[in-house]
Amino acid sequence: MSTLQVSIYRYNPETDSAPYMQEFQVDTQGRDVMVLDVLHMMKEDDNGLAYRRSCREGVCGSDGMNMNGKNGLACITPLSEVIKGNKLVLRPLPGLPVIRDLVVDMGLFYKQYERIQPFLQNDTPAPAIERLQSPEERDKLDGLYECILCACCSTSCPSFWWNPDKFVGPAGLLQSYRFLADSRDTATESRLAELEDPFSVFRCRGIMNCVAVCPKGLNPTRAIGKIRDMLMANAT
Amino acid sequence: MSNLRSLSFDAIIIGGGGAGLRAALELAKSGKKTAVLSKVFPTRSHTVSAQGGITCAIASADPDDDWRWHMYDTVKGGDYIADQDAAEYMCSEGPKAVFELEHMGLPFSRFDNGRIYQRPFGGQSKDFGAGGQASRTCAAADRTGHALLHTLYQNNLKNDTTFLNEWYAVDLVKNANGDVVGCIAMDIETGEIVHVKSKATVLATGGAGRIYASTTNALINTGDGIGMALRAGFPMQDMEMWQFHPTGIYGAGTLVTEGCRGEGGYLVNKDGERFMERYAPNAKDLAGRDVVARSMVMEILEGRGCGENGDHVFLKLDHLGEEVLGKRLPGIVELSKTFAHVDPAKEPIPVVPTCHYMMGGIPTNVHGQAIMQDADGNDQIVNGLFACGEAACVSVHGANRLGGNSLLDLVVFGRAAGMFIEGALNEGIEYLDASESDIESAMKRMNRWNESEGGETVPELKRALQSIMQNSFGVFREEENMQKGVGQLAELRERIANAYLPDKTNAFNTARVEALELDNLMEVAEATAISALERKESRGAHSRYDYPDRDDVNWLKHSLYFPADKRLAKRDVNFTPKTVDTFEPKVRTY
């Protein structure tokens, strides 16, 4: 069966009064292409179809979307990984306002990222060369710094859907821990102080959707657990 | 009266990749009213895809390392048309710029002594080529570009840089004197067109690998800054010089870092022979990229390619072991599994030379100031216009860039442009305002697309362009085929001038962006084609069957392409570094 049935979320605020699902038949010639390739084929027929894309190799984080119910990156998701029968349902990332078609307004997501002060803070004068860091200390950043800000995790998180303005969300918290875990960062106290309210971290209910969807195989839930431990240790 | 909304800045930086963000950081720290205008959210820029590292003599792997050795390698790697004052500046300032990145938080990999990890890369030597292979490429595993871009974005947040994210720069605005005084830009989300006024306009728009059908470049690499500068009448330098990276994944085009060979991987043909030993007996798989790419194509043409069609070779990594692969090349393991369906710990990766990097671009001095020529052929500064990163041609890469030098180029010259602009703003910059008709002429092509009523559409024209470039201006070139390509491009230009944009809505109209990008691809392709046809020699990445030798008598020069009359002129290469002796051209062997 080489004809793929694609059902895709469409909404253009200028021409549509409400969003709707549009059906496409796409001939993939039996090849196991990436979902992004399918979108390109559809856009050839319908120029107006809007989605973000850039690197097409899973490192820029542009094309996060919901494919047959699961968030992921279209460019590194082969059809064989998502299709059921020969049906592919494409929707924008859940929980964020839609600008057009698969393009969502990432404003709230970025705001939560900025809130955790995502930059190294060190109050000692910088040496003439690099700051030294042992390989063991550096290893602690693995699984944290690789985040590509695609928002697949935060937009699959019920706690983030519920409180996107107050709960930092898995992506922001993963980055928060990336700096807490960095031997070169000296702002641990102030970073933790910003997170000790009931919402920022503690709204995480350990649902672990973030872990299930992360296209880079990262584990925000574990990082959140580490932050909780640090907050608890601080409180006692 | 123009009814466009206008915004005013001291400096506008077009492009949110490494070069743009580094320039912006410098200016934001100085308190100048600066904005970064980027068609994608900055961390989606193509810098994010850089893998292997940033080459710089920080004397970590080798305490005796010397930036002069790095400079020698860079000049030799560029086949002697890199400007020696620029290479000197980059290699000597490099360590400062790299340590700054570390202080900003870039998570470099480490040696046991806590210093930054450095790996061997192609074309690197100790002691001016006499001391064997050097290890000079500073790495964050094989995700150095990602780590670098995120670190720069984070530090711009820290310093409150203004971002115009998902805005698209359409064209430069010039005043009556020909000074660049800003640009016309579109807010992609709303479709609103805005006149952005600025005293300094920095083009940091990256490369244009999408002129080729097969490229490692992101889909966004459409040479927007090059197109804007050419339409504004400014010349381009060394546009024939395109790097074909030896190891793009066969079929997919995605990059596999040279760091794989730095860590001990090597290329084999269908007989399992490590063929680079024949072409480059000393450096073998770590010869210059142009040399390795040509050798691969020779193997394929002579019937020793791999696979059913014999049209690629293999990159062998399995002997490195899972631990090295997991620690040093984790991203490559992922990419190979996704795009080549092979686990490099068990099987070799099918690879083929793939368009990767534009050595040419907007000619600039070391301060990022754009340069044109006066009537007598002397350099002349373009008021108000700057460029840095891949869009610029300083030139530190000459005819062939060394691996790891692009990330160094973009931080060193992004920083230099920022510092220079800060100084110039302090001294005061006053240019005549743009008139209504100046603004109108920058609006021309946007209006053209918006008024189009029928004709060919963008995807088919883009495919035609990419196929012409792939067929006539690839790794090996020759007169007749290039003549044909130039003719086809002239025809294509007419078709694009009459092309059709069906969707004219405003909200996040990516079709409109792609139409505007197509104009830029056309400009870059034509500049490339005409420069390649006119340079009648082989040097670095520019290899001709009909002129197989380097011709230092006639062509130890930059080429300079003028868009108005599609003419190619020559420009002198700088051979006068300030603190070291000139590196005289020698026969280039590895």
mmCIF file of N, CA and C in Angstrom, chain B residues 284-385:
data_model
loop_
_atom_site.group_PDB
_atom_site.id
_atom_site.type_symbol
_atom_site.label_atom_id
_atom_site.label_comp_id
_atom_site.label_asym_id
_atom_site.label_seq_id
_atom_site.Cartn_x
_atom_site.Cartn_y
_atom_site.Cartn_z
ATOM 1 N N LYS B 284 46.958 11.076 4.926
ATOM 2 C CA LYS B 284 45.929 10.069 4.619
ATOM 3 C C LYS B 284 44.516 10.662 4.705
ATOM 4 N N ASP B 285 43.679 10.098 5.587
ATOM 5 C CA ASP B 285 42.284 10.544 5.672
ATOM 6 C C ASP B 285 42.139 11.934 6.267
ATOM 7 N N LEU B 286 43.231 12.481 6.783
ATOM 8 C CA LEU B 286 43.157 13.830 7.357
ATOM 9 C C LEU B 286 43.841 14.864 6.463
ATOM 10 N N ALA B 287 43.863 14.600 5.167
ATOM 11 C CA ALA B 287 44.292 15.628 4.214
ATOM 12 C C ALA B 287 43.209 16.698 4.143
ATOM 13 N N GLY B 288 43.470 17.781 3.380
ATOM 14 C CA GLY B 288 42.458 18.828 3.216
ATOM 15 C C GLY B 288 41.174 18.235 2.648
ATOM 16 N N ARG B 289 40.048 18.865 2.964
ATOM 17 C CA ARG B 289 38.755 18.318 2.531
ATOM 18 C C ARG B 289 38.628 18.249 1.010
ATOM 19 N N ASP B 290 39.195 19.270 0.322
ATOM 20 C CA ASP B 290 39.116 19.250 -1.133
ATOM 21 C C ASP B 290 39.844 18.030 -1.686
ATOM 22 N N VAL B 291 41.007 17.721 -1.081
ATOM 23 C CA VAL B 291 41.818 16.596 -1.539
ATOM 24 C C VAL B 291 41.073 15.273 -1.308
ATOM 25 N N VAL B 292 40.496 15.137 -0.123
ATOM 26 C CA VAL B 292 39.787 13.890 0.198
ATOM 27 C C VAL B 292 38.549 13.735 -0.694
ATOM 28 N N ALA B 293 37.804 14.818 -0.887
ATOM 29 C CA ALA B 293 36.588 14.743 -1.707
ATOM 30 C C ALA B 293 36.931 14.334 -3.140
ATOM 31 N N ARG B 294 37.991 14.933 -3.694
ATOM 32 C CA ARG B 294 38.381 14.584 -5.062
ATOM 33 C C ARG B 294 38.822 13.125 -5.156
ATOM 34 N N SER B 295 39.566 12.675 -4.151
ATOM 35 C CA SER B 295 40.033 11.285 -4.158
ATOM 36 C C SER B 295 38.848 10.320 -4.154
ATOM 37 N N MET B 296 37.828 10.664 -3.370
ATOM 38 C CA MET B 296 36.634 9.813 -3.314
ATOM 39 C C MET B 296 35.960 9.748 -4.678
ATOM 40 N N VAL B 297 35.840 10.896 -5.327
ATOM 41 C CA VAL B 297 35.194 10.920 -6.638
ATOM 42 C C VAL B 297 36.024 10.130 -7.650
ATOM 43 N N MET B 298 37.353 10.225 -7.567
ATOM 44 C CA MET B 298 38.218 9.441 -8.456
ATOM 45 C C MET B 298 37.965 7.943 -8.262
ATOM 46 N N GLU B 299 37.887 7.516 -7.008
ATOM 47 C CA GLU B 299 37.631 6.095 -6.728
ATOM 48 C C GLU B 299 36.314 5.664 -7.368
ATOM 49 N N ILE B 300 35.302 6.505 -7.208
ATOM 50 C CA ILE B 300 33.982 6.170 -7.745
ATOM 51 C C ILE B 300 34.027 6.125 -9.277
ATOM 52 N N LEU B 301 34.674 7.141 -9.879
ATOM 53 C CA LEU B 301 34.732 7.198 -11.346
ATOM 54 C C LEU B 301 35.541 6.041 -11.919
ATOM 55 N N GLU B 302 36.509 5.568 -11.172
ATOM 56 C CA GLU B 302 37.350 4.471 -11.668
ATOM 57 C C GLU B 302 36.792 3.091 -11.313
ATOM 58 N N GLY B 303 35.544 3.084 -10.829
ATOM 59 C CA GLY B 303 34.866 1.799 -10.646
ATOM 60 C C GLY B 303 35.110 1.127 -9.312
ATOM 61 N N ARG B 304 35.666 1.855 -8.374
ATOM 62 C CA ARG B 304 35.907 1.239 -7.070
ATOM 63 C C ARG B 304 34.953 1.751 -5.990
ATOM 64 N N GLY B 305 33.829 2.329 -6.431
ATOM 65 C CA GLY B 305 32.829 2.787 -5.471
ATOM 66 C C GLY B 305 32.047 1.623 -4.884
ATOM 67 N N CYS B 306 31.352 1.882 -3.786
ATOM 68 C CA CYS B 306 30.620 0.824 -3.091
ATOM 69 C C CYS B 306 29.143 0.848 -3.489
ATOM 70 N N GLY B 307 28.459 -0.210 -3.101
ATOM 71 C CA GLY B 307 27.020 -0.280 -3.302
ATOM 72 C C GLY B 307 26.655 -0.761 -4.693
ATOM 73 N N GLU B 308 25.364 -0.988 -4.875
ATOM 74 C CA GLU B 308 24.840 -1.520 -6.127
ATOM 75 C C GLU B 308 25.288 -0.703 -7.341
ATOM 76 N N ASN B 309 25.231 0.641 -7.171
ATOM 77 C CA ASN B 309 25.585 1.507 -8.296
ATOM 78 C C ASN B 309 27.024 2.002 -8.229
ATOM 79 N N GLY B 310 27.764 1.536 -7.251
ATOM 80 C CA GLY B 310 29.164 1.952 -7.120
ATOM 81 C C GLY B 310 29.325 3.457 -6.996
ATOM 82 N N ASP B 311 28.354 4.112 -6.341
ATOM 83 C CA ASP B 311 28.372 5.576 -6.349
ATOM 84 C C ASP B 311 28.642 6.211 -4.982
ATOM 85 N N HIS B 312 29.261 5.475 -4.088
ATOM 86 C CA HIS B 312 29.674 6.063 -2.811
ATOM 87 C C HIS B 312 30.846 5.256 -2.262
ATOM 88 N N VAL B 313 31.398 5.669 -1.139
ATOM 89 C CA VAL B 313 32.421 4.862 -0.464
ATOM 90 C C VAL B 313 31.974 4.658 0.986
ATOM 91 N N PHE B 314 32.776 3.925 1.746
ATOM 92 C CA PHE B 314 32.398 3.653 3.130
ATOM 93 C C PHE B 314 33.325 4.357 4.120
ATOM 94 N N LEU B 315 32.734 4.839 5.204
ATOM 95 C CA LEU B 315 33.507 5.379 6.323
ATOM 96 C C LEU B 315 33.481 4.323 7.429
ATOM 97 N N LYS B 316 34.672 3.833 7.748
ATOM 98 C CA LYS B 316 34.760 2.713 8.703
ATOM 99 C C LYS B 316 35.083 3.238 10.102
ATOM 100 N N LEU B 317 34.220 2.904 11.056
ATOM 101 C CA LEU B 317 34.391 3.374 12.433
ATOM 102 C C LEU B 317 34.335 2.237 13.448
ATOM 103 N N ASP B 318 33.938 1.035 12.986
ATOM 104 C CA ASP B 318 33.632 -0.039 13.936
ATOM 105 C C ASP B 318 34.836 -0.427 14.799
ATOM 106 N N HIS B 319 36.067 -0.205 14.245
ATOM 107 C CA HIS B 319 37.261 -0.585 15.005
ATOM 108 C C HIS B 319 37.514 0.353 16.190
ATOM 109 N N LEU B 320 36.786 1.477 16.256
ATOM 110 C CA LEU B 320 37.006 2.413 17.368
ATOM 111 C C LEU B 320 36.385 1.896 18.666
ATOM 112 N N GLY B 321 35.398 1.029 18.525
ATOM 113 C CA GLY B 321 34.763 0.468 19.718
ATOM 114 C C GLY B 321 33.616 1.326 20.215
ATOM 115 N N GLU B 322 32.671 0.655 20.881
ATOM 116 C CA GLU B 322 31.462 1.354 21.313
ATOM 117 C C GLU B 322 31.753 2.461 22.316
ATOM 118 N N GLU B 323 32.806 2.295 23.126
ATOM 119 C CA GLU B 323 33.059 3.286 24.160
ATOM 120 C C GLU B 323 33.476 4.629 23.563
ATOM 121 N N VAL B 324 34.433 4.588 22.623
ATOM 122 C CA VAL B 324 34.862 5.830 21.970
ATOM 123 C C VAL B 324 33.697 6.448 21.203
ATOM 124 N N LEU B 325 32.966 5.624 20.486
ATOM 125 C CA LEU B 325 31.827 6.137 19.712
ATOM 126 C C LEU B 325 30.798 6.791 20.635
ATOM 127 N N GLY B 326 30.511 6.141 21.749
ATOM 128 C CA GLY B 326 29.515 6.663 22.680
ATOM 129 C C GLY B 326 29.961 7.944 23.359
ATOM 130 N N LYS B 327 31.247 8.049 23.636
ATOM 131 C CA LYS B 327 31.786 9.181 24.382
ATOM 132 C C LYS B 327 32.088 10.371 23.457
ATOM 133 N N ARG B 328 32.734 10.075 22.333
ATOM 134 C CA ARG B 328 33.216 11.154 21.475
ATOM 135 C C ARG B 328 32.331 11.463 20.282
ATOM 136 N N LEU B 329 31.555 10.467 19.837
ATOM 137 C CA LEU B 329 30.769 10.645 18.613
ATOM 138 C C LEU B 329 29.319 10.180 18.778
ATOM 139 N N PRO B 330 28.689 10.549 19.896
ATOM 140 C CA PRO B 330 27.328 10.041 20.144
ATOM 141 C C PRO B 330 26.305 10.521 19.113
ATOM 142 N N GLY B 331 26.467 11.757 18.653
ATOM 143 C CA GLY B 331 25.524 12.302 17.676
ATOM 144 C C GLY B 331 25.621 11.572 16.347
ATOM 145 N N ILE B 332 26.852 11.166 15.990
ATOM 146 C CA ILE B 332 27.060 10.461 14.728
ATOM 147 C C ILE B 332 26.397 9.087 14.772
ATOM 148 N N VAL B 333 26.490 8.440 15.917
ATOM 149 C CA VAL B 333 25.843 7.138 16.060
ATOM 150 C C VAL B 333 24.340 7.291 15.799
ATOM 151 N N GLU B 334 23.758 8.335 16.410
ATOM 152 C CA GLU B 334 22.330 8.623 16.231
ATOM 153 C C GLU B 334 21.983 8.883 14.764
ATOM 154 N N LEU B 335 22.746 9.806 14.135
ATOM 155 C CA LEU B 335 22.458 10.194 12.751
ATOM 156 C C LEU B 335 22.597 9.007 11.791
ATOM 157 N N SER B 336 23.624 8.176 12.018
ATOM 158 C CA SER B 336 23.830 7.026 11.126
ATOM 159 C C SER B 336 22.663 6.065 11.214
ATOM 160 N N LYS B 337 22.205 5.856 12.428
ATOM 161 C CA LYS B 337 21.082 4.939 12.600
ATOM 162 C C LYS B 337 19.831 5.507 11.927
ATOM 163 N N THR B 338 19.613 6.815 12.092
ATOM 164 C CA THR B 338 18.397 7.423 11.550
ATOM 165 C C THR B 338 18.439 7.525 10.027
ATOM 166 N N PHE B 339 19.569 8.020 9.488
ATOM 167 C CA PHE B 339 19.579 8.370 8.066
ATOM 168 C C PHE B 339 20.284 7.345 7.173
ATOM 169 N N ALA B 340 21.166 6.518 7.730
ATOM 170 C CA ALA B 340 21.828 5.506 6.885
ATOM 171 C C ALA B 340 21.389 4.099 7.288
ATOM 172 N N HIS B 341 20.624 3.999 8.355
ATOM 173 C CA HIS B 341 20.150 2.711 8.859
ATOM 174 C C HIS B 341 21.305 1.768 9.169
ATOM 175 N N VAL B 342 22.426 2.319 9.616
ATOM 176 C CA VAL B 342 23.522 1.445 10.046
ATOM 177 C C VAL B 342 24.004 1.869 11.437
ATOM 178 N N ASP B 343 24.414 0.888 12.203
ATOM 179 C CA ASP B 343 25.035 1.150 13.491
ATOM 180 C C ASP B 343 26.546 1.178 13.260
ATOM 181 N N PRO B 344 27.167 2.362 13.366
ATOM 182 C CA PRO B 344 28.589 2.471 13.016
ATOM 183 C C PRO B 344 29.502 1.622 13.898
ATOM 184 N N ALA B 345 28.996 1.125 15.024
ATOM 185 C CA ALA B 345 29.802 0.220 15.843
ATOM 186 C C ALA B 345 29.918 -1.144 15.173
ATOM 187 N N LYS B 346 29.045 -1.402 14.212
ATOM 188 C CA LYS B 346 29.039 -2.720 13.561
ATOM 189 C C LYS B 346 29.342 -2.656 12.069
ATOM 190 N N GLU B 347 28.839 -1.612 11.411
ATOM 191 C CA GLU B 347 28.965 -1.538 9.951
ATOM 192 C C GLU B 347 29.498 -0.174 9.546
ATOM 193 N N PRO B 348 30.118 -0.092 8.352
ATOM 194 C CA PRO B 348 30.591 1.215 7.880
ATOM 195 C C PRO B 348 29.430 2.093 7.407
ATOM 196 N N ILE B 349 29.647 3.407 7.401
ATOM 197 C CA ILE B 349 28.610 4.352 6.966
ATOM 198 C C ILE B 349 28.840 4.674 5.485
ATOM 199 N N PRO B 350 27.804 4.567 4.640
ATOM 200 C CA PRO B 350 27.960 4.964 3.230
ATOM 201 C C PRO B 350 28.013 6.493 3.120
ATOM 202 N N VAL B 351 29.070 6.998 2.491
ATOM 203 C CA VAL B 351 29.241 8.456 2.425
ATOM 204 C C VAL B 351 29.622 8.888 1.010
ATOM 205 N N VAL B 352 29.389 10.166 0.723
ATOM 206 C CA VAL B 352 29.689 10.730 -0.591
ATOM 207 C C VAL B 352 29.953 12.235 -0.407
ATOM 208 N N PRO B 353 30.891 12.812 -1.213
ATOM 209 C CA PRO B 353 31.144 14.251 -1.074
ATOM 210 C C PRO B 353 29.867 15.058 -1.307
ATOM 211 N N THR B 354 29.598 15.989 -0.418
ATOM 212 C CA THR B 354 28.325 16.706 -0.402
ATOM 213 C C THR B 354 28.578 18.186 -0.146
ATOM 214 N N CYS B 355 27.891 19.044 -0.890
ATOM 215 C CA CYS B 355 28.093 20.487 -0.740
ATOM 216 C C CYS B 355 27.932 20.898 0.728
ATOM 217 N N HIS B 356 28.883 21.671 1.216
ATOM 218 C CA HIS B 356 28.932 21.900 2.654
ATOM 219 C C HIS B 356 29.133 23.361 3.056
ATOM 220 N N TYR B 357 29.989 24.091 2.317
ATOM 221 C CA TYR B 357 30.380 25.405 2.826
ATOM 222 C C TYR B 357 30.766 26.334 1.687
ATOM 223 N N MET B 358 30.370 27.601 1.846
ATOM 224 C CA MET B 358 30.673 28.634 0.862
ATOM 225 C C MET B 358 31.889 29.434 1.350
ATOM 226 N N MET B 359 33.039 29.193 0.718
ATOM 227 C CA MET B 359 34.224 29.955 1.139
ATOM 228 C C MET B 359 34.101 31.416 0.732
ATOM 229 N N GLY B 360 33.427 31.655 -0.390
ATOM 230 C CA GLY B 360 33.261 33.022 -0.877
ATOM 231 C C GLY B 360 32.200 33.774 -0.102
ATOM 232 N N GLY B 361 31.920 34.992 -0.569
ATOM 233 C CA GLY B 361 30.899 35.789 0.087
ATOM 234 C C GLY B 361 31.160 37.265 -0.059
ATOM 235 N N ILE B 362 30.610 38.038 0.873
ATOM 236 C CA ILE B 362 30.749 39.491 0.830
ATOM 237 C C ILE B 362 32.163 39.848 1.269
ATOM 238 N N PRO B 363 32.968 40.468 0.397
ATOM 239 C CA PRO B 363 34.332 40.788 0.797
ATOM 240 C C PRO B 363 34.338 41.787 1.956
ATOM 241 N N THR B 364 35.120 41.493 2.977
ATOM 242 C CA THR B 364 35.216 42.420 4.117
ATOM 243 C C THR B 364 36.662 42.518 4.571
ATOM 244 N N ASN B 365 36.940 43.551 5.381
ATOM 245 C CA ASN B 365 38.217 43.600 6.089
ATOM 246 C C ASN B 365 38.039 42.906 7.443
ATOM 247 N N VAL B 366 39.081 42.900 8.274
ATOM 248 C CA VAL B 366 38.993 42.165 9.545
ATOM 249 C C VAL B 366 37.990 42.792 10.520
ATOM 250 N N HIS B 367 37.537 44.002 10.243
ATOM 251 C CA HIS B 367 36.526 44.633 11.101
ATOM 252 C C HIS B 367 35.107 44.327 10.641
ATOM 253 N N GLY B 368 34.986 43.525 9.604
ATOM 254 C CA GLY B 368 33.654 43.188 9.102
ATOM 255 C C GLY B 368 33.092 44.215 8.136
ATOM 256 N N GLN B 369 33.829 45.280 7.837
ATOM 257 C CA GLN B 369 33.323 46.289 6.900
ATOM 258 C C GLN B 369 33.289 45.718 5.486
ATOM 259 N N ALA B 370 32.154 45.849 4.812
ATOM 260 C CA ALA B 370 32.043 45.349 3.441
ATOM 261 C C ALA B 370 32.883 46.217 2.509
ATOM 262 N N ILE B 371 33.419 45.560 1.475
ATOM 263 C CA ILE B 371 34.343 46.228 0.560
ATOM 264 C C ILE B 371 33.819 46.128 -0.868
ATOM 265 N N MET B 372 33.971 47.236 -1.597
ATOM 266 C CA MET B 372 33.757 47.168 -3.050
ATOM 267 C C MET B 372 34.993 47.780 -3.718
ATOM 268 N N GLN B 373 34.981 47.900 -5.040
ATOM 269 C CA GLN B 373 36.122 48.493 -5.735
ATOM 270 C C GLN B 373 35.712 49.808 -6.370
ATOM 271 N N ASP B 374 36.636 50.812 -6.361
ATOM 272 C CA ASP B 374 36.342 52.044 -7.085
ATOM 273 C C ASP B 374 36.703 51.850 -8.560
ATOM 274 N N ALA B 375 36.550 52.901 -9.330
ATOM 275 C CA ALA B 375 36.745 52.796 -10.784
ATOM 276 C C ALA B 375 38.162 52.345 -11.142
ATOM 277 N N ASP B 376 39.125 52.642 -10.261
ATOM 278 C CA ASP B 376 40.511 52.258 -10.553
ATOM 279 C C ASP B 376 40.864 50.879 -9.998
ATOM 280 N N GLY B 377 39.870 50.192 -9.455
ATOM 281 C CA GLY B 377 40.127 48.857 -8.923
ATOM 282 C C GLY B 377 40.706 48.866 -7.515
ATOM 283 N N ASN B 378 40.617 49.986 -6.822
ATOM 284 C CA ASN B 378 41.089 50.028 -5.427
ATOM 285 C C ASN B 378 39.952 49.691 -4.473
ATOM 286 N N ASP B 379 40.333 49.085 -3.342
ATOM 287 C CA ASP B 379 39.330 48.769 -2.329
ATOM 288 C C ASP B 379 38.647 50.032 -1.826
ATOM 289 N N GLN B 380 37.340 49.887 -1.610
ATOM 290 C CA GLN B 380 36.590 51.016 -1.065
ATOM 291 C C GLN B 380 35.580 50.466 -0.065
ATOM 292 N N ILE B 381 35.484 51.094 1.112
ATOM 293 C CA ILE B 381 34.554 50.637 2.141
ATOM 294 C C ILE B 381 33.118 50.987 1.736
ATOM 295 N N VAL B 382 32.197 50.065 1.977
ATOM 296 C CA VAL B 382 30.774 50.370 1.778
ATOM 297 C C VAL B 382 30.248 50.941 3.094
ATOM 298 N N ASN B 383 29.810 52.178 3.082
ATOM 299 C CA ASN B 383 29.312 52.789 4.318
ATOM 300 C C ASN B 383 28.074 52.062 4.829
ATOM 301 N N GLY B 384 28.101 51.717 6.110
ATOM 302 C CA GLY B 384 26.905 51.177 6.755
ATOM 303 C C GLY B 384 26.719 49.678 6.635
ATOM 304 N N LEU B 385 27.526 49.021 5.786
ATOM 305 C CA LEU B 385 27.309 47.591 5.577
ATOM 306 C C LEU B 385 28.460 46.760 6.144
#
